Backbone as JSON, one array per atom type, in Angstrom:
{
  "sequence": "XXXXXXXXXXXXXXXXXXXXXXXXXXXXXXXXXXXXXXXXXXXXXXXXXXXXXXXXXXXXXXXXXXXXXXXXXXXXXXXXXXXXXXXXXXXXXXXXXXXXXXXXXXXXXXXXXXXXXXXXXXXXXXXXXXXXXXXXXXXXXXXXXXXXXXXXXXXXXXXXXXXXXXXXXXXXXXXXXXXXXXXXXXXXXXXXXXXXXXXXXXXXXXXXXXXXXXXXXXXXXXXXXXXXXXXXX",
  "N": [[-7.82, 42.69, -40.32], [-10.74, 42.19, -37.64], [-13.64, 42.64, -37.14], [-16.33, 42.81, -34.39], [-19.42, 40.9, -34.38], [-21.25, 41.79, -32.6], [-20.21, 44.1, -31.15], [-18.87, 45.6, -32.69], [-16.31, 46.34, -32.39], [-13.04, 46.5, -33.96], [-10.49, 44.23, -34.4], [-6.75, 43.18, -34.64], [-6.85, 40.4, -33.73], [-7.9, 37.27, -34.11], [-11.51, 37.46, -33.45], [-13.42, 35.19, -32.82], [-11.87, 33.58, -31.16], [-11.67, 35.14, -29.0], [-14.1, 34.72, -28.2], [-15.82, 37.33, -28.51], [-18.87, 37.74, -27.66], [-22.57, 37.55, -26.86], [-23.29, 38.68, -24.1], [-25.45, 37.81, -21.01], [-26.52, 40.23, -18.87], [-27.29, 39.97, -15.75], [-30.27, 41.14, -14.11], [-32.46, 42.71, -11.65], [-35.37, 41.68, -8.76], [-37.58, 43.8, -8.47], [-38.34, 45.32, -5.18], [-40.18, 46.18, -1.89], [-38.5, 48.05, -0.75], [-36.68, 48.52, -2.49], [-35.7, 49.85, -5.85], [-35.95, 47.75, -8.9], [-34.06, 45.97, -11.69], [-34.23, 45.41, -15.3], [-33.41, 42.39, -17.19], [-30.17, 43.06, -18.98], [-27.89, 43.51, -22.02], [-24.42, 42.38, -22.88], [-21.11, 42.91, -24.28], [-18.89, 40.2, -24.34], [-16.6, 40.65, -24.54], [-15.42, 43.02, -25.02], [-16.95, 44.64, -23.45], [-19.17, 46.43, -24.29], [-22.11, 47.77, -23.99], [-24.87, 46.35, -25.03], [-28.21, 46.01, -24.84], [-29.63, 47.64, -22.74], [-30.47, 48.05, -19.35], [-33.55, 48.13, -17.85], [-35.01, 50.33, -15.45], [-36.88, 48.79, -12.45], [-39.86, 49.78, -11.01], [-40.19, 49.95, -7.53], [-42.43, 48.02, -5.49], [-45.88, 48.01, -4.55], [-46.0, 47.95, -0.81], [-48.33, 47.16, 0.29], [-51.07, 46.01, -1.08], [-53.47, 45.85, -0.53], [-55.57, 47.81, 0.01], [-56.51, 48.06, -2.22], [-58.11, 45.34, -2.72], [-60.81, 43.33, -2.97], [-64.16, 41.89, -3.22], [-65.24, 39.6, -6.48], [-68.0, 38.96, -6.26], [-70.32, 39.84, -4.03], [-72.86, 39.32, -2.06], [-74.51, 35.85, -2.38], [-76.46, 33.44, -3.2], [-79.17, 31.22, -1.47], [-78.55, 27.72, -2.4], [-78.09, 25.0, -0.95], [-75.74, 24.44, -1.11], [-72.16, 24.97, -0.52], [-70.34, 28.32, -0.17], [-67.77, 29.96, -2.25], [-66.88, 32.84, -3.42], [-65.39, 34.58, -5.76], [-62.1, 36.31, -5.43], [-60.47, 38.93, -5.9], [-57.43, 40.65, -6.15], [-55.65, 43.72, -6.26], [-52.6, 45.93, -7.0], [-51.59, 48.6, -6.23], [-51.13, 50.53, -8.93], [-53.12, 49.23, -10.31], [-52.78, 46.57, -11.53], [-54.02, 43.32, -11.89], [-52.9, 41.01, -8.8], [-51.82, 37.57, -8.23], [-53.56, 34.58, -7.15], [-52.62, 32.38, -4.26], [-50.01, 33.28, -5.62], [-49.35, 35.77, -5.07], [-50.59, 36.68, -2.95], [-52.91, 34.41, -0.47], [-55.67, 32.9, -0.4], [-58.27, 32.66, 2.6], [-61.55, 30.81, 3.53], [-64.19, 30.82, 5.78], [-65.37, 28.36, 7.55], [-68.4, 26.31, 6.95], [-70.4, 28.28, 5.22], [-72.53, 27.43, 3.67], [-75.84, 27.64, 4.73], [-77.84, 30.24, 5.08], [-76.47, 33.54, 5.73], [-73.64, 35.58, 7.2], [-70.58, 35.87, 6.15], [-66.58, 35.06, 6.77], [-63.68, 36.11, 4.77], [-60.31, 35.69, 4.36], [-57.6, 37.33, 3.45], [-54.81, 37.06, 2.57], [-50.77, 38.54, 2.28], [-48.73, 37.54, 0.53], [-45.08, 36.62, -0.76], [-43.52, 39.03, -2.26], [-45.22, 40.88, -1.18], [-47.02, 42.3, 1.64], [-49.44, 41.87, 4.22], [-52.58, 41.81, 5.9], [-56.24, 41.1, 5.6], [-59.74, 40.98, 6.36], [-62.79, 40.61, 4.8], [-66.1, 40.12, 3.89], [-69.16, 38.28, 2.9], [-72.47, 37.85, 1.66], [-75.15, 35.23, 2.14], [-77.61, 34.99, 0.72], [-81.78, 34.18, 1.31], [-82.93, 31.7, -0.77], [-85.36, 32.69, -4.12], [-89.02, 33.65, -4.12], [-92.45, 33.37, -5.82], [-94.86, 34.72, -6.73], [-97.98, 33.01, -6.67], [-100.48, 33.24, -7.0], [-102.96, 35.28, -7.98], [-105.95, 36.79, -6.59], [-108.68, 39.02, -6.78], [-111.04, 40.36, -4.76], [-113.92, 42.61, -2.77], [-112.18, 45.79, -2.43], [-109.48, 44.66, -1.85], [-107.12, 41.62, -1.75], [-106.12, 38.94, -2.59], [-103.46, 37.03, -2.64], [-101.39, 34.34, -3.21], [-98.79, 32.56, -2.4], [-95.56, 31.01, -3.47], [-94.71, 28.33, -1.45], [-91.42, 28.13, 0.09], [-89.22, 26.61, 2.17], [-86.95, 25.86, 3.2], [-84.09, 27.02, 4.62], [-85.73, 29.42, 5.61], [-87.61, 32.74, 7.3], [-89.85, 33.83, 6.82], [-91.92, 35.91, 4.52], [-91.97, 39.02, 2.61], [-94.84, 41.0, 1.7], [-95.77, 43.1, -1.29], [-97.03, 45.73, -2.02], [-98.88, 47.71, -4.06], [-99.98, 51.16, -6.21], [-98.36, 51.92, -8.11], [-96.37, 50.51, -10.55], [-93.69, 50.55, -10.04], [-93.47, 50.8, -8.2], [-93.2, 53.31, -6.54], [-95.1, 55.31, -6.16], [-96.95, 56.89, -3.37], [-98.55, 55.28, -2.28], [-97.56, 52.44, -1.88], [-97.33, 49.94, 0.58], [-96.16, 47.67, 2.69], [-95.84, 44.26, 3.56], [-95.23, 42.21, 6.52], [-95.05, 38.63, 6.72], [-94.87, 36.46, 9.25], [-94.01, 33.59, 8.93], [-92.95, 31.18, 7.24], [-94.68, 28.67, 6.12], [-97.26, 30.0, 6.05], [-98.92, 31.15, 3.24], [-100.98, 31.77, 2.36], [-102.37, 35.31, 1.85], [-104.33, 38.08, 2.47], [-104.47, 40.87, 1.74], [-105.94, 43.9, 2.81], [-108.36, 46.47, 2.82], [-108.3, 48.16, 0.79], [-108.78, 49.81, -2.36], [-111.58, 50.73, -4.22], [-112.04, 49.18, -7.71], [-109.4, 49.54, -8.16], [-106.46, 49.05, -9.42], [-103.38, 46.99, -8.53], [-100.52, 46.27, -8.01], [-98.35, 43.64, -7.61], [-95.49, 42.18, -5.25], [-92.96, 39.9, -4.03], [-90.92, 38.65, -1.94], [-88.76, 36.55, 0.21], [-87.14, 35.94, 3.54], [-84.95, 35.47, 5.79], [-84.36, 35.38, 9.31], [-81.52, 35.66, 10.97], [-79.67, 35.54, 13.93], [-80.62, 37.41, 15.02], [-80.49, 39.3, 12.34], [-82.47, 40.52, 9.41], [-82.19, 38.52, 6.32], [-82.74, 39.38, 2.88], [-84.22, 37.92, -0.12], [-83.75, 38.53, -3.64], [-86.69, 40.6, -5.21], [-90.04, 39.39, -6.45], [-91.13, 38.53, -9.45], [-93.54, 40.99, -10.94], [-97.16, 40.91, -10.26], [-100.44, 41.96, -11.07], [-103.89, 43.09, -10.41], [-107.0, 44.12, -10.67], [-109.04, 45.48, -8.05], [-111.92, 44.93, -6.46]],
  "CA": [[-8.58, 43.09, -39.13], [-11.6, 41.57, -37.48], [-15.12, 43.37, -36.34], [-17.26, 42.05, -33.65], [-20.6, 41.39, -34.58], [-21.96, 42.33, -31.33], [-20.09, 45.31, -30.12], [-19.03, 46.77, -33.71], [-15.27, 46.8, -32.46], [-12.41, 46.26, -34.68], [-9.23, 43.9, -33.85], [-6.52, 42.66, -35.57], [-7.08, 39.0, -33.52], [-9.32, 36.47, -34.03], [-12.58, 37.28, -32.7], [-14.6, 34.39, -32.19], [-11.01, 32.92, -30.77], [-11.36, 35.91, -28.2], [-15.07, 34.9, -26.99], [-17.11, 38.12, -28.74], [-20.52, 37.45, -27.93], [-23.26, 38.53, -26.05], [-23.39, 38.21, -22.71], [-26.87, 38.15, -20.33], [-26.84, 40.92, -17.55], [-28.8, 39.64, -14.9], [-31.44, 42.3, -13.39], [-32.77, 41.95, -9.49], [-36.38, 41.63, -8.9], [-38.26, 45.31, -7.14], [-38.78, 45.01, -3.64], [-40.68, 47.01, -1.28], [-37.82, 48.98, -0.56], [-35.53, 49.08, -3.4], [-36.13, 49.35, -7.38], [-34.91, 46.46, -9.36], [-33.66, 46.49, -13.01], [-34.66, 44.45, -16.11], [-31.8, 42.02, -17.88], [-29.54, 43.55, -19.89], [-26.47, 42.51, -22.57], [-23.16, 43.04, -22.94], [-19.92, 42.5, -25.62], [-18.19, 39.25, -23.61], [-15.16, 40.68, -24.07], [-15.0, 44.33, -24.56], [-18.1, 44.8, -21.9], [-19.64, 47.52, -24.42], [-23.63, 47.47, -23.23], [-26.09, 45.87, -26.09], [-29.27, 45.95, -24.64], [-29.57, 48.5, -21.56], [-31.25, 47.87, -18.4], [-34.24, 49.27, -17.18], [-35.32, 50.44, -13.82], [-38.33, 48.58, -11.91], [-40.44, 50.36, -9.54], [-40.21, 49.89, -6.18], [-43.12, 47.39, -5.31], [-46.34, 48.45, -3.26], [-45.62, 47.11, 0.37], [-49.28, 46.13, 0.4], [-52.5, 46.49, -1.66], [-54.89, 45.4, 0.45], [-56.68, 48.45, 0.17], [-57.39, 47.43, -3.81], [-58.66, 44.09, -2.5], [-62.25, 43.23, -3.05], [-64.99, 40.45, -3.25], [-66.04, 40.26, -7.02], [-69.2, 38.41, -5.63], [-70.52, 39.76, -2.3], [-74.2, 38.32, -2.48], [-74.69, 34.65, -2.7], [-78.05, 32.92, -3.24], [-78.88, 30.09, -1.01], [-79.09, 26.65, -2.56], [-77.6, 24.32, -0.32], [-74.12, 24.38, -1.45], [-71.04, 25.87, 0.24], [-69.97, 29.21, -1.07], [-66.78, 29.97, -2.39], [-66.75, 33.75, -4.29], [-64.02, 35.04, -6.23], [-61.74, 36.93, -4.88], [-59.5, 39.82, -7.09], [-56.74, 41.91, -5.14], [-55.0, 44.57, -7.14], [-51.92, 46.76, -5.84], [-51.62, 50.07, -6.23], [-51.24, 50.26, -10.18], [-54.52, 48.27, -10.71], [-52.08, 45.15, -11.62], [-54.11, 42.33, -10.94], [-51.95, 39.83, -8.51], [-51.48, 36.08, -8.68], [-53.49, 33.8, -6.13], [-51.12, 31.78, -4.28], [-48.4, 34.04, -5.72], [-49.11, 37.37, -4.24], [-51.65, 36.19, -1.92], [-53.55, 33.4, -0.64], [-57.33, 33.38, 0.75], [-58.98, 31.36, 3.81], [-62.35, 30.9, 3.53], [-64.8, 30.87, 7.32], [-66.11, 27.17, 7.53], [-69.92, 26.08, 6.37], [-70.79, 28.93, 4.04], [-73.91, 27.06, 3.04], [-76.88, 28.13, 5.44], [-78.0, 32.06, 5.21], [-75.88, 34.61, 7.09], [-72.57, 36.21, 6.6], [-69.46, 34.49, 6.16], [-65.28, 36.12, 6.37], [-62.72, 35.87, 3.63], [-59.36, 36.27, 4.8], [-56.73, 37.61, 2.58], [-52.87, 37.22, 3.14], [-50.59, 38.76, 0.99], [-47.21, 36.82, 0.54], [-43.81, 37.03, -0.96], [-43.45, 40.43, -2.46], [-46.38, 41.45, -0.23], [-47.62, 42.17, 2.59], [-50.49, 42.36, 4.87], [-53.7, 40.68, 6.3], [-57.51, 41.81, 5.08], [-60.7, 39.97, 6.46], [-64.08, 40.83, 4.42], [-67.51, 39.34, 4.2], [-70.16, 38.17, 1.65], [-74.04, 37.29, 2.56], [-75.13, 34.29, 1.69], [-78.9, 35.19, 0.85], [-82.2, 33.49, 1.17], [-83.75, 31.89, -2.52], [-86.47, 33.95, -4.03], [-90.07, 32.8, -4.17], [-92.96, 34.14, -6.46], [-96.74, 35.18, -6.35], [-98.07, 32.37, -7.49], [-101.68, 33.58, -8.07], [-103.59, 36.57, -7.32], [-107.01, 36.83, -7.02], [-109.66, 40.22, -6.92], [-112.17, 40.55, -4.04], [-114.0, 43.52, -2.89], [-111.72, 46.24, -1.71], [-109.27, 43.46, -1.05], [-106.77, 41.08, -2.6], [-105.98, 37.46, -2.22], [-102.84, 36.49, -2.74], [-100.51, 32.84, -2.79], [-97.31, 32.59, -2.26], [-95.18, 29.57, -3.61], [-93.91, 27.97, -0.28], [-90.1, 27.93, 0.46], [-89.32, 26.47, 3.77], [-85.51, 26.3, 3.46], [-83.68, 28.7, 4.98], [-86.83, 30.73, 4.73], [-88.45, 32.41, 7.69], [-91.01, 34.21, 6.31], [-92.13, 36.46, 3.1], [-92.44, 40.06, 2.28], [-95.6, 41.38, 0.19], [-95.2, 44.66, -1.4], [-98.17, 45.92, -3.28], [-99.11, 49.9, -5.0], [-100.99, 51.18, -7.31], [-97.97, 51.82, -9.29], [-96.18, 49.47, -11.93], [-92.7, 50.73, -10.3], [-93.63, 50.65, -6.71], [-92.74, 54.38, -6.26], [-96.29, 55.7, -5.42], [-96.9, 57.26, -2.17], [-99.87, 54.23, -1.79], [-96.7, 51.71, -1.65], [-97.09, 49.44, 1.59], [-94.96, 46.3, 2.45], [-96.91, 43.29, 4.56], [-95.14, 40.42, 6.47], [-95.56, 37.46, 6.94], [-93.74, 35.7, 10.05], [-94.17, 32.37, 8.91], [-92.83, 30.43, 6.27], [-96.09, 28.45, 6.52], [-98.4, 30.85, 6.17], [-98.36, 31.12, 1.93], [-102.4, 32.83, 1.8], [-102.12, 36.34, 2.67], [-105.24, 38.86, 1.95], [-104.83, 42.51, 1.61], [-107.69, 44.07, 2.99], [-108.56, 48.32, 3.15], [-107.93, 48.81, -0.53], [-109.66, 51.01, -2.88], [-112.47, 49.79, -4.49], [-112.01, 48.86, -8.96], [-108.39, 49.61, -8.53], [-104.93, 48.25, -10.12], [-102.33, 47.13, -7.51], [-98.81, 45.97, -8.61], [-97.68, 43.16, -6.33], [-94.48, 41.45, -5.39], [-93.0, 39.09, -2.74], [-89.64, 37.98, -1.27], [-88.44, 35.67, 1.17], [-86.33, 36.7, 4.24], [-84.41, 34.45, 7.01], [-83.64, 35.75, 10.15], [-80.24, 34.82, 11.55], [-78.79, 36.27, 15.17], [-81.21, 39.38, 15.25], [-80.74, 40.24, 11.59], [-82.72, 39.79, 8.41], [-81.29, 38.45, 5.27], [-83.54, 39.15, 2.45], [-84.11, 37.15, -1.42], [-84.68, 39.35, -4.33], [-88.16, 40.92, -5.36], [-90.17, 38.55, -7.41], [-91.43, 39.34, -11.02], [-94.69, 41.32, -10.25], [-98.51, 40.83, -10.84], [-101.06, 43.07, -11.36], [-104.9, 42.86, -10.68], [-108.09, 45.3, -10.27], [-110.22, 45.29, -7.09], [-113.79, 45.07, -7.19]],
  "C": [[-9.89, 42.31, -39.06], [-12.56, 42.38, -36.63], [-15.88, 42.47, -35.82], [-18.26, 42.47, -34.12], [-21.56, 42.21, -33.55], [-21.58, 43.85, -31.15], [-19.7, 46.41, -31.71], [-16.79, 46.91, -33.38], [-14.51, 46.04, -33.32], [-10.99, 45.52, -33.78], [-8.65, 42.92, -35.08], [-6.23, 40.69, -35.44], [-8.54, 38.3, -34.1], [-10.9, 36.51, -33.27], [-13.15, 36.94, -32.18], [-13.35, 33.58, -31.43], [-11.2, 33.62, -29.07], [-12.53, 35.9, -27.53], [-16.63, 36.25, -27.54], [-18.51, 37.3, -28.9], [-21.49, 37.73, -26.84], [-24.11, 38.15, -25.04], [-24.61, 38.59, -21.63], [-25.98, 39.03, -18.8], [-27.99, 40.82, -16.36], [-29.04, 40.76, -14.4], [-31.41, 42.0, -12.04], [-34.26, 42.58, -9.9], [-36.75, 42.88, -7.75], [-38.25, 44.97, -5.86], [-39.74, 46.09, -2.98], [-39.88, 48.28, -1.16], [-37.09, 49.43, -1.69], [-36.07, 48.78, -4.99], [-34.54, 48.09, -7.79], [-34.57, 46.9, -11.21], [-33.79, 45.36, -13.93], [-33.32, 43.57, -16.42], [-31.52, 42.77, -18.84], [-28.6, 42.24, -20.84], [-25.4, 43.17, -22.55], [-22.36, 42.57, -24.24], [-19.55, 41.45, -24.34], [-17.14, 39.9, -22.75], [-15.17, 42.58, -23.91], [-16.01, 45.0, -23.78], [-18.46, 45.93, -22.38], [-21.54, 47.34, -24.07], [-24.46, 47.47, -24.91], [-27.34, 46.73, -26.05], [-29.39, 46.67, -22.91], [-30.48, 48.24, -20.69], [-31.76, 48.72, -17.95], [-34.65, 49.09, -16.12], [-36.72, 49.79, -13.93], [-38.85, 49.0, -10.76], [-40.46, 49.85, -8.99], [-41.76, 49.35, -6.04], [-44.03, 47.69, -4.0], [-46.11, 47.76, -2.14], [-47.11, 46.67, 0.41], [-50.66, 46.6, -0.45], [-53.37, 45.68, -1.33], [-56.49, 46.69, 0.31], [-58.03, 48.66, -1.47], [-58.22, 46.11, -3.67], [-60.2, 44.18, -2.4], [-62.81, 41.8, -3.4], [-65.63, 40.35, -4.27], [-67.36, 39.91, -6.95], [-69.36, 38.36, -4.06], [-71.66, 39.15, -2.0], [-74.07, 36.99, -3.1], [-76.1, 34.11, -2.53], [-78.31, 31.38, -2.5], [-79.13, 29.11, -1.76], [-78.25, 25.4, -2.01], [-75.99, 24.02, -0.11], [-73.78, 25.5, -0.81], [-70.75, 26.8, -0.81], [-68.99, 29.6, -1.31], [-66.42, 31.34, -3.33], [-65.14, 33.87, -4.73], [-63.53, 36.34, -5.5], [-60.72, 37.48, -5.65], [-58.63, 41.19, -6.11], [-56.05, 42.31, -6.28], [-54.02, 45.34, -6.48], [-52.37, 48.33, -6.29], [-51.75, 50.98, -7.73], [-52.39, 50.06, -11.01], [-53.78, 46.97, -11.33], [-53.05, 44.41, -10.82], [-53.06, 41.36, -10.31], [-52.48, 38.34, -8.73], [-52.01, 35.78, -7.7], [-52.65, 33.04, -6.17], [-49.62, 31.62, -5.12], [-48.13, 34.68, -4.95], [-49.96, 37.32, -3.0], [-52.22, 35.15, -1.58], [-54.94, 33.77, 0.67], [-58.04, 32.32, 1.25], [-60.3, 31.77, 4.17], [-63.22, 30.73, 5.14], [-65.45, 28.92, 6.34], [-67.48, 26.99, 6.98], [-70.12, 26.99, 4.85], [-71.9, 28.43, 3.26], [-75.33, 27.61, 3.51], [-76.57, 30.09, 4.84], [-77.19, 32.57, 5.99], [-74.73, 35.36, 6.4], [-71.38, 35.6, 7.01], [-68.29, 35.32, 5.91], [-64.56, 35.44, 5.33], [-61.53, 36.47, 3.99], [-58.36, 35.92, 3.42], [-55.39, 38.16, 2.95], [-52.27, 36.96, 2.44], [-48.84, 37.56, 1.58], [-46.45, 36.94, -0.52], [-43.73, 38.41, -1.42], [-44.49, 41.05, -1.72], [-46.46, 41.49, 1.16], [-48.61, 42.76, 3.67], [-52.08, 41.36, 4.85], [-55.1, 41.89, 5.87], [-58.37, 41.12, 5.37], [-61.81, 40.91, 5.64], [-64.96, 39.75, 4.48], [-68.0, 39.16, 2.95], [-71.0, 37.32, 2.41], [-74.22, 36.03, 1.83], [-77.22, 34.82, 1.97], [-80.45, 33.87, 0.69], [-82.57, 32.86, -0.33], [-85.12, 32.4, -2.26], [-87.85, 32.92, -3.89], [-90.68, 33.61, -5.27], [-94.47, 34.34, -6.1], [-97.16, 34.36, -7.01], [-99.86, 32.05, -8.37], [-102.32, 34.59, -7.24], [-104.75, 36.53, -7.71], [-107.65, 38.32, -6.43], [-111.1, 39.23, -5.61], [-112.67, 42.18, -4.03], [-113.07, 44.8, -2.04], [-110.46, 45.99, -1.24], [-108.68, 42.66, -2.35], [-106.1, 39.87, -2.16], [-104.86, 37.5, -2.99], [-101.84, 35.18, -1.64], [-99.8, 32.91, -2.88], [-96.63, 31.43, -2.34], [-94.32, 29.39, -2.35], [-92.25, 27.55, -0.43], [-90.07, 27.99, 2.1], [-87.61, 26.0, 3.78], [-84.85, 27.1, 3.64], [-84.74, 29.68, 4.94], [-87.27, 30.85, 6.38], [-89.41, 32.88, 7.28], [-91.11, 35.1, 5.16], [-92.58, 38.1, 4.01], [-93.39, 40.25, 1.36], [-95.24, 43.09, 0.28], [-96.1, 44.79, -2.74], [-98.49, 47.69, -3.47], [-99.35, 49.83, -6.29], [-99.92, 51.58, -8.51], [-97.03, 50.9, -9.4], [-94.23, 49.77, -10.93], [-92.56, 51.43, -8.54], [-93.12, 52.55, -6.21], [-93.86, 55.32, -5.75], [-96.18, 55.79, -3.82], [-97.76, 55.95, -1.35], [-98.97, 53.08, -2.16], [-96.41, 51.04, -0.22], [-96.08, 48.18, 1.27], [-95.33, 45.73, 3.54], [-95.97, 42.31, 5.12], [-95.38, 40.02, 7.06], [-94.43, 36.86, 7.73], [-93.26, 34.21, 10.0], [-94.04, 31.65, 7.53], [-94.31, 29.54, 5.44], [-97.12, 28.82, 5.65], [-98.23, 31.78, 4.2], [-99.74, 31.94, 1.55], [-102.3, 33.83, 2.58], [-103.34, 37.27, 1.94], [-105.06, 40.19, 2.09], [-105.64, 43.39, 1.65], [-107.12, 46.17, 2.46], [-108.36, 48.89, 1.86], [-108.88, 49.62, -1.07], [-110.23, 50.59, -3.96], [-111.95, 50.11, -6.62], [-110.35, 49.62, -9.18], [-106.95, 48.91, -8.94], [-104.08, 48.36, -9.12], [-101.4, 46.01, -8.27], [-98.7, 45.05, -7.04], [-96.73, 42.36, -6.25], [-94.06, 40.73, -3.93], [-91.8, 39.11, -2.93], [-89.82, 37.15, -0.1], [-87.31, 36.68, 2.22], [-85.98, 35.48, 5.23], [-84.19, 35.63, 7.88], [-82.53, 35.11, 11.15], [-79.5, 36.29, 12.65], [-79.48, 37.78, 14.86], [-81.5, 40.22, 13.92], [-81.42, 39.92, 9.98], [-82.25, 39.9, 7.21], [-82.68, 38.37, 4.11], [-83.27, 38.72, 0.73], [-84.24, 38.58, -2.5], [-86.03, 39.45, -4.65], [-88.24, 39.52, -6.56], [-90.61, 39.27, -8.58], [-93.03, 39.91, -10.33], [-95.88, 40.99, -10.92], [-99.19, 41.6, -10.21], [-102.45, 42.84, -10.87], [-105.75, 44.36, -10.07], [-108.69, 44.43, -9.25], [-111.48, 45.09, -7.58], [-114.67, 45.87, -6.21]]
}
């Protein structure tokens, strides 16, 4: 007698004359509609099952609503912007660009403003998604502060790209949260000496700046700068 290695059965032919060996079960790939099933094996000949096939879930029809921008803020420096873009289905599976999706960026993307990102899912997918990301001004800093009476002189390092004008933002506390927290601007790129008058005489004011563009009505603003400190007189 002769035992297949594969299936374990016994015959009194030749075995390997008869083919025992172990045969691939092809699977089918999930779909939207229908589950699919992994590969399996088999015996050749006596078709006892090896390696058993398992079920694959049924594939979200679209995860668009996992889709996101992982960079929505961009900082201007002359260059075109191009963020990453991470869609997930339903699972949290990240997908495959130009597998599961592919994404069409809006033209320029260099100047300040806001710019779309279109996202279209393909082959096992489907569905369309436009989002946005700003494209912000660069920052500036305070670049010296001086003490008068009452009153505080500050300079502002000039940015005239993309820039139209600066925010100051000065208070007597360290963490701008004080009720004595104003915020000054300045319409004019330009215009880099700005004085702070009405203050309160031998006191400590915290001060910081930004930049801001305005584009179609709305303003796009830089982050705060690092802050400086000085007493009145």
């Amino acid at each position: 007698t002769y035992t297949c290695e594969t299936c374990g059965e016994t015959r009194t032919e030749v075995l390997s004359a008869l083919g025992h060996t172990d045969e691939v079960v092809t699977g089918k790939d999930a779909t939207c509609t229908e589950t699919g099933l992994t590969d399996g094996k088999k015996c050749s000949v006596c078709g006892k099952i090896t390696v058993a096939q398992q079920t694959i879930a049924k594939l979200t029809k679209t995860s668009l609503k996992k889709a996101k921008l992982t960079v929505k803020a961009q900082t201007y420096n002359g260059k075109a912007k191009t963020p990453t873009v991470t869609v997930k289905d339903s699972a949290g599976k990240t997908l495959k660009k130009n597998v599961d999706y592919k994404v069409t960026y809006a033209s320029g993307r260099k100047n300040v403003g806001t710019y779309k990102v279109t996202i279209k899912m393909m082959g096992k997918y489907s569905g369309t998604k436009t989002l946005t990301f700003k494209i912000n001004p660069a920052a500036t800093k305070v670049s010296k502060l001086s003490a008068a009476k009452k009153s505080l002189k500050v300079t502002i390092s000039k940015k005239s790209s993309q820039v139209t004008g600066y925010q100051i933002q000065y208070s007597t506390s360290k963490t701008f949260k004080s009720k004595y927290t104003k915020t000054k601007t300045v319409s004019s790129y330009k215009t880099t000496k700005v004085t702070l008058k009405s203050l309160k005489a031998k006191k400590t004011y915290y001060v910081r700046v930004r930049t801001y563009k305005t584009v179609g009505g709305k303003k796009y603003y830089s982050g705060w700068s690092t802050v400086k400190y000085k007493k009145t007189k």
